[in-house]
mmCIF file of C-alpha atoms in Angstrom:
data_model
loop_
_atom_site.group_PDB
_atom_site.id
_atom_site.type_symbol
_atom_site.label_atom_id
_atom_site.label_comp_id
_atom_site.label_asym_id
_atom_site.label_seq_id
_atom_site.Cartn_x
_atom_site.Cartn_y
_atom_site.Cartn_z
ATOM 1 C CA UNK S 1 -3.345 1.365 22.560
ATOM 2 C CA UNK S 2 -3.027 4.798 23.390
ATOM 3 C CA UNK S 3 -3.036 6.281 19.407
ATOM 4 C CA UNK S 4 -5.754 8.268 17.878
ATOM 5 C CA UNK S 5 -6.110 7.820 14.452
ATOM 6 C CA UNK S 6 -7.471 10.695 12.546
ATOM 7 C CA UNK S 7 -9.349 11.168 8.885
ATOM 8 C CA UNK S 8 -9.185 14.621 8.673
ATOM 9 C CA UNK S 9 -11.473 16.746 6.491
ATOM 10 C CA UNK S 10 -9.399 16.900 3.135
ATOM 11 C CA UNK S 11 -9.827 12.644 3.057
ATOM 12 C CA UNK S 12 -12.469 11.725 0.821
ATOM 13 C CA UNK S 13 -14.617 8.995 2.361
ATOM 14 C CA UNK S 14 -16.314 5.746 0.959
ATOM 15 C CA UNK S 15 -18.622 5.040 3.922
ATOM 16 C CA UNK S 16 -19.753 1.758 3.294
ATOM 17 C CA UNK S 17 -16.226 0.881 2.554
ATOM 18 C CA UNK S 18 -15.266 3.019 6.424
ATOM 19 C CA UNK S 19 -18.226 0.950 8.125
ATOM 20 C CA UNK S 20 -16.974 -2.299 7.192
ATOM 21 C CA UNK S 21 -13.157 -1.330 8.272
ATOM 22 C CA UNK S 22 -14.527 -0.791 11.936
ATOM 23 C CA UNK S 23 -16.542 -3.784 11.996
ATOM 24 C CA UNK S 24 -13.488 -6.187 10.841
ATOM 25 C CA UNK S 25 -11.312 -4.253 13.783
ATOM 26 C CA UNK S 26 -13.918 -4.818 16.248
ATOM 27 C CA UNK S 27 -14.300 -8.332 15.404
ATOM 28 C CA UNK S 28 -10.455 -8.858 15.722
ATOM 29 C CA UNK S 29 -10.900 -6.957 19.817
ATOM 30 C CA UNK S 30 -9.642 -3.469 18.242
ATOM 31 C CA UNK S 31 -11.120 -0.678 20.411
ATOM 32 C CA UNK S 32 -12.500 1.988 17.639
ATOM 33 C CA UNK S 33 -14.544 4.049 19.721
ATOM 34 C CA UNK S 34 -12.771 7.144 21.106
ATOM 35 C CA UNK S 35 -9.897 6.974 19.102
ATOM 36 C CA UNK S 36 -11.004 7.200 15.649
ATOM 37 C CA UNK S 37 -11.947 10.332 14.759
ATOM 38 C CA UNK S 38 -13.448 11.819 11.620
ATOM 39 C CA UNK S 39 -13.953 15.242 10.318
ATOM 40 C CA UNK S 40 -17.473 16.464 9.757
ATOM 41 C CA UNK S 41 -15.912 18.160 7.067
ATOM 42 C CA UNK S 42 -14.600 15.014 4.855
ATOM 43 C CA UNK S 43 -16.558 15.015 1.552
ATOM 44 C CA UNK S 44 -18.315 11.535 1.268
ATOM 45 C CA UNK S 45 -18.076 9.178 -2.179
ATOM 46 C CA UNK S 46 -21.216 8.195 -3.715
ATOM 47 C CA UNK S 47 -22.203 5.604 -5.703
ATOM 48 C CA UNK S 48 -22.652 7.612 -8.941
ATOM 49 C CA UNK S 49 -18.684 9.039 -8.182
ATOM 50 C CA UNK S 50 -17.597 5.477 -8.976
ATOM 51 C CA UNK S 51 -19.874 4.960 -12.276
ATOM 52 C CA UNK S 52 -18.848 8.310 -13.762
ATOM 53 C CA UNK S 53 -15.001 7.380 -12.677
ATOM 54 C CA UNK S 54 -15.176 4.397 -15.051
ATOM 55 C CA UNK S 55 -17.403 6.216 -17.562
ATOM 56 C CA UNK S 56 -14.492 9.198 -17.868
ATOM 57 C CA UNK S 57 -12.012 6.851 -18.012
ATOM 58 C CA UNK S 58 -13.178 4.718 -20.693
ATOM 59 C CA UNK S 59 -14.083 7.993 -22.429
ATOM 60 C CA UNK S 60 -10.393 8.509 -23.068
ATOM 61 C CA UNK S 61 -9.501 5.386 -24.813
ATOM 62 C CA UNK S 62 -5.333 4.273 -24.875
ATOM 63 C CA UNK S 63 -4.707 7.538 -22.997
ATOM 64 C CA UNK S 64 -6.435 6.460 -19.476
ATOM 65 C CA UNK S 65 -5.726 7.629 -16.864
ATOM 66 C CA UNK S 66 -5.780 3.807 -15.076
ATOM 67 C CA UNK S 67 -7.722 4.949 -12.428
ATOM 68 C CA UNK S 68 -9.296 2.291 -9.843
ATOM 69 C CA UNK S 69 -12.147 3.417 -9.993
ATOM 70 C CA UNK S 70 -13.419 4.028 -6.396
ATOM 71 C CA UNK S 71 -14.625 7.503 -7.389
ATOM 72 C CA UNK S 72 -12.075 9.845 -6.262
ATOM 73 C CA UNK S 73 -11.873 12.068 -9.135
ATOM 74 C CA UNK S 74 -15.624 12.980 -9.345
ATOM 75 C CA UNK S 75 -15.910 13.320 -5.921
ATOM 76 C CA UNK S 76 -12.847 16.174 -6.084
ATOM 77 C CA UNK S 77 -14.890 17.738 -8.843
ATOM 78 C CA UNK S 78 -17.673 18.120 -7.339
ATOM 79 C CA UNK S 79 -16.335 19.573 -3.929
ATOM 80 C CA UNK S 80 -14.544 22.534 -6.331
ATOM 81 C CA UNK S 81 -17.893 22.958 -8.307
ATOM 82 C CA UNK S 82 -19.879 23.503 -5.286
ATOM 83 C CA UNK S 83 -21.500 19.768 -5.558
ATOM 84 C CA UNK S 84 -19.560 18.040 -2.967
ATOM 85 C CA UNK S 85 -21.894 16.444 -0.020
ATOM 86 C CA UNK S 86 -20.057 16.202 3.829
ATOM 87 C CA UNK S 87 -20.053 13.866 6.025
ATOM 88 C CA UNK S 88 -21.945 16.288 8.004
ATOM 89 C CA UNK S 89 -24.782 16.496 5.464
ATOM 90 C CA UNK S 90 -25.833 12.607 5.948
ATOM 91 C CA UNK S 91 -27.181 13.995 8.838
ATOM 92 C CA UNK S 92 -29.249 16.914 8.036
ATOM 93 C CA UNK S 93 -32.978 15.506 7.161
ATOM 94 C CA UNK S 94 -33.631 18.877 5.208
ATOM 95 C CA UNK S 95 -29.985 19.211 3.572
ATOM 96 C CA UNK S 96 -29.093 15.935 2.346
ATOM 97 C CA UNK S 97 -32.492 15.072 0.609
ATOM 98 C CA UNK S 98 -32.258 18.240 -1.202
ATOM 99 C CA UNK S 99 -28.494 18.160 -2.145
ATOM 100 C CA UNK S 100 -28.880 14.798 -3.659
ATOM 101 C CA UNK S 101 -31.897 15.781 -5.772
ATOM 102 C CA UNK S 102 -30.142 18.632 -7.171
ATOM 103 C CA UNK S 103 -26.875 16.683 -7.718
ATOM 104 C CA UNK S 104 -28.743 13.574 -9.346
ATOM 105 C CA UNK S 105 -30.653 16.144 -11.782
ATOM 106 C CA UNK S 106 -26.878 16.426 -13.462
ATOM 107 C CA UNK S 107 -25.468 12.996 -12.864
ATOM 108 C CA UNK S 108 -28.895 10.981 -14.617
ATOM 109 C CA UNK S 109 -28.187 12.743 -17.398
ATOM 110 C CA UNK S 110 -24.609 12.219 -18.245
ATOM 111 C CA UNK S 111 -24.473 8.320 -16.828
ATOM 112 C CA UNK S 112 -28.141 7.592 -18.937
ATOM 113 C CA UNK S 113 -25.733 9.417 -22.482
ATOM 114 C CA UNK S 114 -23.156 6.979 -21.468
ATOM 115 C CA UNK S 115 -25.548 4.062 -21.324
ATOM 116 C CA UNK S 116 -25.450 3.558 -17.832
ATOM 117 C CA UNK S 117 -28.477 2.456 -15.082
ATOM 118 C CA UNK S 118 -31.090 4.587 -13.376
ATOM 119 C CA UNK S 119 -30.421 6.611 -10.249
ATOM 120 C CA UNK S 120 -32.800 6.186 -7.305
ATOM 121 C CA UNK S 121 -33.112 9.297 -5.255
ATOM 122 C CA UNK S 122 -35.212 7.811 -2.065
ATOM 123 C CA UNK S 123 -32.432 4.469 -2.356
ATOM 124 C CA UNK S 124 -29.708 7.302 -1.643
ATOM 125 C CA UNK S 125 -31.145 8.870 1.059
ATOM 126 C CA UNK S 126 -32.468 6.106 2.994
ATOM 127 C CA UNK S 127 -28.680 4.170 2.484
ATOM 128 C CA UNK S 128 -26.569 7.463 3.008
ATOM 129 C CA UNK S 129 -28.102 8.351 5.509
ATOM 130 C CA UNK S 130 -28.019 5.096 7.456
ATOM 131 C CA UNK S 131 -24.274 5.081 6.757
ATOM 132 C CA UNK S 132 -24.223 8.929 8.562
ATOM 133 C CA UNK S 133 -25.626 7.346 11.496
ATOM 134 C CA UNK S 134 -23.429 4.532 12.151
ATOM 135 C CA UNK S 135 -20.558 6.925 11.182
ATOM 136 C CA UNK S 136 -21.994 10.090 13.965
ATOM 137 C CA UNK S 137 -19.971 8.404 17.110
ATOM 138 C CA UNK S 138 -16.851 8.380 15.584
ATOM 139 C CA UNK S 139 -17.243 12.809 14.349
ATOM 140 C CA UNK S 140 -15.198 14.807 16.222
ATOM 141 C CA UNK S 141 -13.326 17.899 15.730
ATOM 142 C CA UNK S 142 -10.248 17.016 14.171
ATOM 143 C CA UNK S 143 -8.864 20.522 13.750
ATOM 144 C CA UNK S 144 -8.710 20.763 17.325
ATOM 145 C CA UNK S 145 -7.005 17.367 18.819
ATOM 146 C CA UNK S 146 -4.356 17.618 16.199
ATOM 147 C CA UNK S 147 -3.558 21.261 16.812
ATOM 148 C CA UNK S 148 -3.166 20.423 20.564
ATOM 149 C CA UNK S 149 -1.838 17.370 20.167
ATOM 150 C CA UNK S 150 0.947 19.049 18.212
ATOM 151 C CA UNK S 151 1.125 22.382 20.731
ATOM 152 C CA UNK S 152 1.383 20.111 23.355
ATOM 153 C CA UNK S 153 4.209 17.756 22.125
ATOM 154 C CA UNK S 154 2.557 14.426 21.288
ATOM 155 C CA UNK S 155 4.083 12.476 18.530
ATOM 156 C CA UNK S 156 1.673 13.421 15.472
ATOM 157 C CA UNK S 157 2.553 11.283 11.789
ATOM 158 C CA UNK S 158 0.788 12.390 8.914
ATOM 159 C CA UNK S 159 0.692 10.079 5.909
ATOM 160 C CA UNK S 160 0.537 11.091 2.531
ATOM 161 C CA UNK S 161 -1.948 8.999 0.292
ATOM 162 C CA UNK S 162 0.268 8.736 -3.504
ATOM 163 C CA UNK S 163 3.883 9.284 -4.397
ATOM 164 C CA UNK S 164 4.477 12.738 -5.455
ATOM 165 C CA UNK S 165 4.642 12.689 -8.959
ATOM 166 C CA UNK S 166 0.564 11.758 -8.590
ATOM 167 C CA UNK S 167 0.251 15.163 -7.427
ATOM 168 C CA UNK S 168 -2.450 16.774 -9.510
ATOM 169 C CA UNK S 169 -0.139 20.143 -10.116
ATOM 170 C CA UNK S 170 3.882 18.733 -10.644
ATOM 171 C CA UNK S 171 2.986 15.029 -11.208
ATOM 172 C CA UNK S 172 2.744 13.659 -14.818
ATOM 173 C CA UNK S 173 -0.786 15.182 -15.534
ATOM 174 C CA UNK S 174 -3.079 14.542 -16.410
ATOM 175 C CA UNK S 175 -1.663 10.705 -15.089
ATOM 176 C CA UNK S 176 -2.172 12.046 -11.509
ATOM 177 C CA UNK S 177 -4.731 12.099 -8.552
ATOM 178 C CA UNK S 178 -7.087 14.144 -8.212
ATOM 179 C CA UNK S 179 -5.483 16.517 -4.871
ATOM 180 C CA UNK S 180 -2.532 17.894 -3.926
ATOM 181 C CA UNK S 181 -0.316 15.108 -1.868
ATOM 182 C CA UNK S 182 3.031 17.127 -0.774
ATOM 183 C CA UNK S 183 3.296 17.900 2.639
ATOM 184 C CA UNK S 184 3.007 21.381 2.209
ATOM 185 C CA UNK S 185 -0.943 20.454 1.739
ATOM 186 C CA UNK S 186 -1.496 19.018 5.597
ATOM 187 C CA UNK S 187 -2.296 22.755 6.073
ATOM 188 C CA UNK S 188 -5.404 22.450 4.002
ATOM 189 C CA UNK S 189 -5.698 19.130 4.361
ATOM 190 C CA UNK S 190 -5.871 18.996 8.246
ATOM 191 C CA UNK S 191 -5.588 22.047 9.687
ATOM 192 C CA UNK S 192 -2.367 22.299 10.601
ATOM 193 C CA UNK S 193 -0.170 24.950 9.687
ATOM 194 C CA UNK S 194 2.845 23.255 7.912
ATOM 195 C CA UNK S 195 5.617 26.035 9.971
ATOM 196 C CA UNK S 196 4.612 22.842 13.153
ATOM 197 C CA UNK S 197 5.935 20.144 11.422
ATOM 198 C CA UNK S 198 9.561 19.626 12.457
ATOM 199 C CA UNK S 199 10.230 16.374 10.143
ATOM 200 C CA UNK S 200 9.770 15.324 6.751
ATOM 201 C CA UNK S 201 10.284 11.778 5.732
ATOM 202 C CA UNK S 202 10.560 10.774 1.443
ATOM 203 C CA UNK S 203 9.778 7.094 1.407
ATOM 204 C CA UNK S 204 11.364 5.420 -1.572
ATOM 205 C CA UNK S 205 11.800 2.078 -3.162
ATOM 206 C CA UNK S 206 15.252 1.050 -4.302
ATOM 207 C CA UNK S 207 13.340 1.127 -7.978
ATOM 208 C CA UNK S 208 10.151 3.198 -9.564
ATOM 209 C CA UNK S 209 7.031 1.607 -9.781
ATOM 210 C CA UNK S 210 3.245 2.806 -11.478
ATOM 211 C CA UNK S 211 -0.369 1.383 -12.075
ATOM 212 C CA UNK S 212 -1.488 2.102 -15.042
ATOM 213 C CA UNK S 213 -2.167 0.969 -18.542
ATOM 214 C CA UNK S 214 1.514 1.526 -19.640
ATOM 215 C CA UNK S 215 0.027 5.619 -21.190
ATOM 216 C CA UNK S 216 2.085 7.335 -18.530
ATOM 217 C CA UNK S 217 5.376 8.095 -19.553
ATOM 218 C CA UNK S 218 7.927 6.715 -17.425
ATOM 219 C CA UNK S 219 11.864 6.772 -18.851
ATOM 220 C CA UNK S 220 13.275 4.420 -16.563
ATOM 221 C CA UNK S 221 11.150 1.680 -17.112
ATOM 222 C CA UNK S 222 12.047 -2.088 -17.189
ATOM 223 C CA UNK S 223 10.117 -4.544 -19.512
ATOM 224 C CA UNK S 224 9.988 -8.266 -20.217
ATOM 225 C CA UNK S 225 11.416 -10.980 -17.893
ATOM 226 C CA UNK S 226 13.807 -8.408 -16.049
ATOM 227 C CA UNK S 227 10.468 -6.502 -14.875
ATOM 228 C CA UNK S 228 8.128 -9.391 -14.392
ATOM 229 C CA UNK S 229 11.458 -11.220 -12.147
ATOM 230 C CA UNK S 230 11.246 -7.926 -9.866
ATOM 231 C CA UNK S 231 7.212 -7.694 -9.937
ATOM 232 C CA UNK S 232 7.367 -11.432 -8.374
ATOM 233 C CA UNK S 233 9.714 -10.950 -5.956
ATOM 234 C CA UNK S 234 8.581 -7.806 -4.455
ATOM 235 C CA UNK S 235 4.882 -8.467 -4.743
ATOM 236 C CA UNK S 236 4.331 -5.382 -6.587
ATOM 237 C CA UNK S 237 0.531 -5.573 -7.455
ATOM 238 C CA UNK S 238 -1.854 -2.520 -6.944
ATOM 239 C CA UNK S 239 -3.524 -2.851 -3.131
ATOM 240 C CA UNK S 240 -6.917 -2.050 -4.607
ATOM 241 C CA UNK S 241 -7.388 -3.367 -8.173
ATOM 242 C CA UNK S 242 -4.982 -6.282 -8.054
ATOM 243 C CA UNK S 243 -3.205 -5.096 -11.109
ATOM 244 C CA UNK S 244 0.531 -5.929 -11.983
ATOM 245 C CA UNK S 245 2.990 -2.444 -11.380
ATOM 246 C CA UNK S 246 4.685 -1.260 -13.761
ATOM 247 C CA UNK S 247 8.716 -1.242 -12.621
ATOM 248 C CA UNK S 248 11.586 0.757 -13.404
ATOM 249 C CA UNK S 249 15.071 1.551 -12.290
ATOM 250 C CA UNK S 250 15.446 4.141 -9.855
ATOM 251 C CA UNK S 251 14.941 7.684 -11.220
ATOM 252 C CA UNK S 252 17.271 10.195 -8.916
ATOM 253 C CA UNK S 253 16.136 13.165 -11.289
ATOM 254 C CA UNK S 254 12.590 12.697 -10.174
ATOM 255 C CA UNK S 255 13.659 12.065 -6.028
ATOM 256 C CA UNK S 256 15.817 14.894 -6.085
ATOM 257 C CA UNK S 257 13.078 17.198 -7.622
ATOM 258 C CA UNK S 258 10.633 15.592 -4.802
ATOM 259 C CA UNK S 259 13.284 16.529 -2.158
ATOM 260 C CA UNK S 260 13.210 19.994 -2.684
ATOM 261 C CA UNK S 261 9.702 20.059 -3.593
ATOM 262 C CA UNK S 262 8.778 18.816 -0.393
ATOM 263 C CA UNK S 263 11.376 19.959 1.526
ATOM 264 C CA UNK S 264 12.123 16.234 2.654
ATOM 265 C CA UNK S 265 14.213 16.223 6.019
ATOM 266 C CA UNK S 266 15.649 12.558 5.570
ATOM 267 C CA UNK S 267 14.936 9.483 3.503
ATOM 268 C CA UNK S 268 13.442 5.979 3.962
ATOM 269 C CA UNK S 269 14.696 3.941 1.475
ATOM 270 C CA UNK S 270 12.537 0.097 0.892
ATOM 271 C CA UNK S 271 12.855 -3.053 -0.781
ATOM 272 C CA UNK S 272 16.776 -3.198 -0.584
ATOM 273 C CA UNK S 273 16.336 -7.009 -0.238
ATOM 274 C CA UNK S 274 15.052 -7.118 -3.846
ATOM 275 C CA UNK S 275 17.912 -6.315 -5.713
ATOM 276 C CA UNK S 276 20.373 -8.717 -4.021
ATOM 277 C CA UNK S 277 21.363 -11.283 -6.683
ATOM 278 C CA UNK S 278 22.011 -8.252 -9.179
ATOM 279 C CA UNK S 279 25.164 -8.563 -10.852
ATOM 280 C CA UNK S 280 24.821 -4.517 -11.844
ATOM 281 C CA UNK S 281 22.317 -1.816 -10.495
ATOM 282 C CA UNK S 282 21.490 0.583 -13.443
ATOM 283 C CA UNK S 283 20.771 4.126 -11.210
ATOM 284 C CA UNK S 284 19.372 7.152 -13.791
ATOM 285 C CA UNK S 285 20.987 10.454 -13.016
ATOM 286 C CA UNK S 286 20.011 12.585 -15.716
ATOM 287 C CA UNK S 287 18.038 13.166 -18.566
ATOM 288 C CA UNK S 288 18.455 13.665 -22.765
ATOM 289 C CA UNK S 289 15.792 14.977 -24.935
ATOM 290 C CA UNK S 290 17.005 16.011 -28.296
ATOM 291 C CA UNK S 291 20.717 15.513 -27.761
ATOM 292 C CA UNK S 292 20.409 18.076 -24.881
ATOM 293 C CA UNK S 293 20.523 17.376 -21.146
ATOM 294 C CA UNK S 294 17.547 18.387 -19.180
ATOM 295 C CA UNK S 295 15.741 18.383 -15.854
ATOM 296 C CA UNK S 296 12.312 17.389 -14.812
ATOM 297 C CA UNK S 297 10.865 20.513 -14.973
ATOM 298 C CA UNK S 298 12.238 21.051 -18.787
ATOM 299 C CA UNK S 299 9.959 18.909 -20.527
ATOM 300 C CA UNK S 300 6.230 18.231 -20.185
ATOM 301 C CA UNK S 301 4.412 15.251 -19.715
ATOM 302 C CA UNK S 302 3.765 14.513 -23.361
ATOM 303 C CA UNK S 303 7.340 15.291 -24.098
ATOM 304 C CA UNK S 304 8.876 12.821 -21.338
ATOM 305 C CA UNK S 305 8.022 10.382 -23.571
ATOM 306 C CA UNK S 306 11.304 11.110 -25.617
ATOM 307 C CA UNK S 307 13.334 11.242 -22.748
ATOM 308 C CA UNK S 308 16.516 8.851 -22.809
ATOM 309 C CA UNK S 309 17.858 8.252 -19.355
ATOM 310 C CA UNK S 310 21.594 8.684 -18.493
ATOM 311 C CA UNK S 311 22.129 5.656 -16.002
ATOM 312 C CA UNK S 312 25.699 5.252 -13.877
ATOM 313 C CA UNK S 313 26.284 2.085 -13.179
ATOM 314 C CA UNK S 314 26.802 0.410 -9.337
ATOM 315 C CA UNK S 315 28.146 -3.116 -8.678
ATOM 316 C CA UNK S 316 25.676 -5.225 -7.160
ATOM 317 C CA UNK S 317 25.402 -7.670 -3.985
ATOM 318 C CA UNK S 318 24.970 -11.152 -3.871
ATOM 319 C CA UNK S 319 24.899 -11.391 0.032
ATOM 320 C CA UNK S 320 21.544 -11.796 2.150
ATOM 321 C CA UNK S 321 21.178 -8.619 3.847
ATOM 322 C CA UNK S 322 17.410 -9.708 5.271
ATOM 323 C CA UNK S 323 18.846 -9.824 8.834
ATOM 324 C CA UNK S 324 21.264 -7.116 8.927
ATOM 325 C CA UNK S 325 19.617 -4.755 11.205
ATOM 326 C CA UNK S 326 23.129 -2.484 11.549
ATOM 327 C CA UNK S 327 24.517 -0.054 8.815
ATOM 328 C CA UNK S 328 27.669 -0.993 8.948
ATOM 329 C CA UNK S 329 27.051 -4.704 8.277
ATOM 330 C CA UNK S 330 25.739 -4.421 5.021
ATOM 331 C CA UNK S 331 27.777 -5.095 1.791
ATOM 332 C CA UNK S 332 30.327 -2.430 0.967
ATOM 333 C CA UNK S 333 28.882 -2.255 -2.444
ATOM 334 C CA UNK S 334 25.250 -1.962 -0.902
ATOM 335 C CA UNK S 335 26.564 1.191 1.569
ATOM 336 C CA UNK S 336 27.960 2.480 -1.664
ATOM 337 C CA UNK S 337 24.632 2.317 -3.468
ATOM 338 C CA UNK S 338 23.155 4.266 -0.495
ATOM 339 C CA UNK S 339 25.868 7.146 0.037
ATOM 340 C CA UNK S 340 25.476 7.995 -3.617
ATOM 341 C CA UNK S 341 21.665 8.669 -3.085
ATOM 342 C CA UNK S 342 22.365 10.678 -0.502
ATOM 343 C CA UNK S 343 25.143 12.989 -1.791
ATOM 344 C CA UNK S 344 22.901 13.273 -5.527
ATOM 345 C CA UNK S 345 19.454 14.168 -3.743
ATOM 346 C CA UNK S 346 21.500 16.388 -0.880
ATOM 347 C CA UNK S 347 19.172 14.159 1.808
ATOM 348 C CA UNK S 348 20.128 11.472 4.166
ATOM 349 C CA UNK S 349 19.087 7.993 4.632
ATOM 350 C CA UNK S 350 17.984 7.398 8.347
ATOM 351 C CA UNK S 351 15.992 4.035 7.584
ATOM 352 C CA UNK S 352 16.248 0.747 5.260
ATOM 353 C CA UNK S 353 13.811 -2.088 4.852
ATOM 354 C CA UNK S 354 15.637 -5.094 4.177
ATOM 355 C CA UNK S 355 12.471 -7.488 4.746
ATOM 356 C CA UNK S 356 8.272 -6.425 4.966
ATOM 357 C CA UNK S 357 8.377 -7.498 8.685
ATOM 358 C CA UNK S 358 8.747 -4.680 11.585
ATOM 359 C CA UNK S 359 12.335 -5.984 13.103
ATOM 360 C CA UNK S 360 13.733 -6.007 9.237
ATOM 361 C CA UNK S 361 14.605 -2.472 9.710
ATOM 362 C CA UNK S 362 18.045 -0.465 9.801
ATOM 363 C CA UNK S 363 18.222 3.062 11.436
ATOM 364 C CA UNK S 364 20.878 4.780 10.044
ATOM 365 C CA UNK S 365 22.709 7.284 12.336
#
């Protein structure tokens, strides 16, 4: 009851999409007011973000970049070409009427060569700027409560938005986001200098997972019934378009590179309930590409493609470890699944998920 929760001005913001959150918590008795706060500084989505993000993506044919859609990309392009509209602009009566003008001037033009529908300029500012209205209680300044909030000892958790190899400079570019997601980024992303934060926690699944159209190159991927078993049994669909994950074994090349990358303090490891029943647990611990091992950094995206994974081999569990909530219960085999993670990546394991419920938990000393 006593949390703030904080969108801080490098979040990109759907409004309509914000406005209906807060209604649906209010109707379920969630007090919003006065302890969400928003940064005047958050660039705001448009509709036209979300036309051009399927436009661009169609425009690349079997090589796209499987995005949902929702605009992201062109709304990061515009803020670093000097297009990008703030929340604080909704509320300007001189600013955001003559933003959008210019802005619309560029965007008719390529959506009307792509086939696409008419842009109304007096529709956008009479809807955006409702939406800056309704959205005005909830602006505060954001650089401020989490700096003191931090100086003065409160419990602060950041949360990154996409697993790191999304990042737009080490991920698999150009099948990436469209901002930098490592931790190193909360400085620019929320005004905090990253020397303050004292903990850094990699969340992993026990196996890889990926939306997209299958372009991405991804070496320790698992097709056919193997995959589509897993997909089932962990649920793994995308949260916004609904679309089945792609699954693969788990890649320690890629979390060891994301441990030092990020400079990851400890490990969450998820989903350990999935693979009981597996006779054998296929782990990849290196990589060959032409007849030479190699490290992440070795190859580029394009090249990753010809990647053969070097797997070792762990004995699998057949017990139910769903209501183990104590280390030293699980499965010898299980423990011995988890030790090696932490002695390849040099990072320990301090929690498990054995279940998607809060008490299915294991905090590992």
């Amino acid at each position: 009851k006593n949390t703030k929760c904080i969108i801080a001005n490098g979040v990109v913001i759907d409004p309509k999409e914000l406005i209906e959150e807060i209604k649906s918590l209010e109707k379920l008795g969630v007090k919003v007011k006065g302890r969400l706060f928003i940064s005047p500084r958050a660039h705001i989505v448009h509709h036209y973000h979300k036309i051009l993000d399927g436009i661009f993506d169609e425009a690349k044919g079997d090589y796209k970049t499987a995005t949902t859609r929702r605009g992201n990309g062109p709304v990061h392009a515009d803020k670093v070409s000097y297009y990008g509209i703030k929340l604080n602009d909704l509320l300007n009566k001189k600013i955001y009427p003559r933003k959008i003008n210019e802005i619309l001037k560029i965007k008719k033009r390529i959506i009307k060569e792509f086939g696409g529908s008419s842009l109304n300029k007096v529709k956008f500012v009479d809807e955006y700027t409702n939406y800056g209205r309704k959205l005005k209680p909830f602006i505060g300044n954001t650089f401020k409560i989490l700096n003191n909030a931090v100086d003065n000892g409160h419990d602060v958790l950041f949360e990154g938005a996409h697993g790191i190899f999304l990042d737009n400079d080490w991920g698999t570019y150009p099948y990436v986001t469209a901002s930098s997601i490592l931790p190193s980024n909360i400085g620019a992303g929320a005004g905090v200098n990253p020397k303050k934060i004292d903990k850094t926690i990699g969340v992993v699944r026990v196996y890889l997972t990926r939306v997209d159209t299958g372009a991405c190159p991804m070496p320790t991927e698992i097709k056919g019934k193997l995959a589509n078993f897993i997909r089932e049994k962990a649920n793994e669909f995308g949260a916004t378009t609904g679309r089945p994950r792609r699954i693969g074994w788990l890649d320690l090349v890629q979390i060891r590179f994301a441990a030092k990358l990020c400079g990851l303090s400890e490990l969450a490891v998820t989903k350990a309930d999935i693979l009981t029943g597996f006779k054998s647990i296929p782990v990849c611990i290196g990589y060959i590409y032409k007849g030479k091992r190699i490290d992440y950094l070795d190859v580029d995206t394009e090249e990753l493609r010809e990647v053969k994974p070097i797997y070792k081999e762990f004995k699998g569990w057949h017990e139910d470890i769903s209501k183990i909530v104590k280390y030293n219960k699980l499965p010898n085999n299980c423990k011995e699944y988890f030790e090696f993670i932490e002695r390849f990546t040099s990072v320990k394991i301090k929690i498990i998920s054995v279940g998607p419920e809060n008490n299915q938990t294991i905090l590992k000393s």
